Short mmCIF file of C-alpha atoms in Angstrom, two decimals:
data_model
loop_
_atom_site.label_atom_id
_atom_site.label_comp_id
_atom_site.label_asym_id
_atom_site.label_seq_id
_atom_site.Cartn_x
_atom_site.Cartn_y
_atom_site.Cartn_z
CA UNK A 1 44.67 79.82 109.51
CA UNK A 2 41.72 79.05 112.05
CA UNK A 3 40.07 75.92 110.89
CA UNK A 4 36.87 77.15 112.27
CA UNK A 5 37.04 79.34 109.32
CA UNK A 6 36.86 76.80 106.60
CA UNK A 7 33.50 75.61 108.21
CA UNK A 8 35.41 72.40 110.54
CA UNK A 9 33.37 71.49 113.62
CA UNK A 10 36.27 69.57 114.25
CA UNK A 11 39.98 69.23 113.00
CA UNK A 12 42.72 67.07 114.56
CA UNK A 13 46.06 67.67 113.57
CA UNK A 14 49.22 64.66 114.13
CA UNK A 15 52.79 65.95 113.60
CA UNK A 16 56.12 64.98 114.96
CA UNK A 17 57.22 68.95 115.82
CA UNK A 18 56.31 70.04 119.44
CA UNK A 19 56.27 73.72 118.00
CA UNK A 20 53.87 72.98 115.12
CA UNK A 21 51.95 71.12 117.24
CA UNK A 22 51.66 73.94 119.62
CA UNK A 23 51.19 75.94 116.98
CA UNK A 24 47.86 73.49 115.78
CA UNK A 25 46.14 74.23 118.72
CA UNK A 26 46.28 77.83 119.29
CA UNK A 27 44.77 77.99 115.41
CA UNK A 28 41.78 76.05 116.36
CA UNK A 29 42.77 72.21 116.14
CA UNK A 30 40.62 70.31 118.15
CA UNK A 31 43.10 67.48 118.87
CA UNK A 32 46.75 67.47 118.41
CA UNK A 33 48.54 64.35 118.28
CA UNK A 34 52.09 64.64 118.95
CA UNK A 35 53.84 61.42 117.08
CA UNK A 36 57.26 61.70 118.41
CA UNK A 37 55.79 61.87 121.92
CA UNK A 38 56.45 58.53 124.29
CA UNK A 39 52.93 57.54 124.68
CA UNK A 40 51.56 58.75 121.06
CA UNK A 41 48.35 57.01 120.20
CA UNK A 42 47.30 55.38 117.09
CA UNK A 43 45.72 58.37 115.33
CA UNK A 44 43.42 56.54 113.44
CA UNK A 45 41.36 54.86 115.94
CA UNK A 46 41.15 57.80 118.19
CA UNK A 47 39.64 60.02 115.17
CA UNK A 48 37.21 57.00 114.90
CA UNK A 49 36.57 56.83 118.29
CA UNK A 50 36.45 61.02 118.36
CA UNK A 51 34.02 60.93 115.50
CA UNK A 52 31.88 57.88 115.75
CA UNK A 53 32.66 57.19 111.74
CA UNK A 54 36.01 58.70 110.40
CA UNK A 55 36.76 62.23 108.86
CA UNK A 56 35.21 64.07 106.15
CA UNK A 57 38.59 64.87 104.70
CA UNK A 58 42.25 64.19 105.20
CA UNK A 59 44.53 66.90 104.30
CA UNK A 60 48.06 65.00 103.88
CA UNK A 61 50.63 67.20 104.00
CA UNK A 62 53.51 64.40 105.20
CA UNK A 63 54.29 62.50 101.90
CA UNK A 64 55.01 59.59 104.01
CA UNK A 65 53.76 55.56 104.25
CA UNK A 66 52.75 56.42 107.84
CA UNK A 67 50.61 59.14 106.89
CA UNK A 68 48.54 57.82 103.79
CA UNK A 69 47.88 54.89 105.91
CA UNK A 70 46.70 56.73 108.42
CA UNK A 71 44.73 58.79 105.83
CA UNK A 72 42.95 55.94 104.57
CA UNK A 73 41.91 54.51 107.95
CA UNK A 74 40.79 57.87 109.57
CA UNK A 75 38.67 58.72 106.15
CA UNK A 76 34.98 58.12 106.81
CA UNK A 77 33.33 56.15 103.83
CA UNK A 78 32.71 58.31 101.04
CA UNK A 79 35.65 60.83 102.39
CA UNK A 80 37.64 62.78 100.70
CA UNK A 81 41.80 62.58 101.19
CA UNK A 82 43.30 65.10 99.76
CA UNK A 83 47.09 65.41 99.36
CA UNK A 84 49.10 68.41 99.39
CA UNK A 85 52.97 66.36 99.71
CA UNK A 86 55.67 65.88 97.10
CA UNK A 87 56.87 62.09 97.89
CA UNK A 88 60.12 61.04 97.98
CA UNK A 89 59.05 57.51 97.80
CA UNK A 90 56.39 56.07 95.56
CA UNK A 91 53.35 55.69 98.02
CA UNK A 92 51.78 52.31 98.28
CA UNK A 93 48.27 52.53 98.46
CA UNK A 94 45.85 49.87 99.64
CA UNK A 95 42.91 49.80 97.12
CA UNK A 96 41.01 47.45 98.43
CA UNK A 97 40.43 49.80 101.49
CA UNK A 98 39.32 52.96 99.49
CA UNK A 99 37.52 51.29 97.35
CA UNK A 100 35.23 49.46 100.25
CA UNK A 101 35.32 52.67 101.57
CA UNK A 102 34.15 54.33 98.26
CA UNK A 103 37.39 57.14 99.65
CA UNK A 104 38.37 59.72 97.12
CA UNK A 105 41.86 60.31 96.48
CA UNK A 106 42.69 63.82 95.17
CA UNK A 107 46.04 66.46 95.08
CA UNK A 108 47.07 69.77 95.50
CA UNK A 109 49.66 71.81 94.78
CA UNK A 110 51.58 72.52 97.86
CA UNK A 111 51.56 76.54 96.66
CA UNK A 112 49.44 78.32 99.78
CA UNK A 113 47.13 79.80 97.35
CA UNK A 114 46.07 76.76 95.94
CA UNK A 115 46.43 74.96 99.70
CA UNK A 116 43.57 78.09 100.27
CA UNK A 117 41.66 77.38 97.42
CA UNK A 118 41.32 73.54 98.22
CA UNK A 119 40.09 74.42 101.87
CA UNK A 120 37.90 76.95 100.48
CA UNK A 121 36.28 74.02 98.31
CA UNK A 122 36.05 71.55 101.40
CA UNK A 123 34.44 74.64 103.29
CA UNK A 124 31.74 75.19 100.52
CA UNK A 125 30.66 71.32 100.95
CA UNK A 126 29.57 71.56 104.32
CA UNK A 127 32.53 69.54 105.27
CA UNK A 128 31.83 68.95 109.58
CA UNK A 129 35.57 67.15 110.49
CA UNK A 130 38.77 67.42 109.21
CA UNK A 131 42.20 65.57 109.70
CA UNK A 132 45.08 67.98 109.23
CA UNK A 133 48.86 67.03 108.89
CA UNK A 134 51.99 69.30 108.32
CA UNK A 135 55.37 67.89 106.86
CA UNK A 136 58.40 67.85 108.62
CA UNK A 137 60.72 70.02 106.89
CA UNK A 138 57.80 72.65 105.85
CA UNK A 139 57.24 75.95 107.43
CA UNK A 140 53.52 77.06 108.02
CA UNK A 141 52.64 79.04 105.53
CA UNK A 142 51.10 82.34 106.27
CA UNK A 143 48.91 81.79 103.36
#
């Protein structure tokens, strides 16, 4: 999957796999932010910085704290995140934060077709940035 192709002027992926990082940039990832690397970077402020205002949409593949946290501070006001994990762990969300950020929260099944289908819909809003994070544990779908 280019991201180019779902109509992203710019995507930034953050995962803890060097691979699937690797694998991020050669299908048109702007950014990759390894995590389990020794000087990893708060993601969050450099998509700010990167962007001037936050994301568009957050596609949240990791099911994790880390990673909804991250969601909700890299979302620009009025952004979309849009999860695609099963959670182990009731999330805890901070409402305050998306609301004064007017965020959407939506979900996905984690099926590729319907992964597809939800990119298909951020592609048909004219969506210009995109935050992309794979799960641990998950193989990339060909889908």
């Amino acid at each position: 999957m280019h991201t180019r192709y779902f109509g992203a002027s710019w995507a930034a992926v953050s995962g803890r796999r060097a691979k699937r990082c690797e694998i991020a940039s050669q299908h048109g990832a702007s950014v990759v932010y390894d995590l389990a690397a020794p000087d990893s970077v708060d993601v969050a402020a450099e998509v700010i910085k990167a962007t001037g205002r936050g994301v568009d949409v957050v596609i949240d593949c990791a099911g994790a704290q880390a990673s909804m946290d991250t969601s909700l501070q890299a979302v620009r006001p009025g952004g979309m995140i849009m999860n695609v994990a099963s959670w182990s762990v009731r999330p805890t969300i901070d409402m305050n934060l998306m609301i004064g950020k007017e965020a959407i929260l939506a979900s996905a099944s984690t099926r590729p077709y319907s992964i597809h289908g939800m990119l298909m819909g951020c592609a048909s809003l004219h969506r210009q940035h995109c935050v992309l994070e794979r799960s641990p544990g998950h193989p990339p779908s060909d889908g």
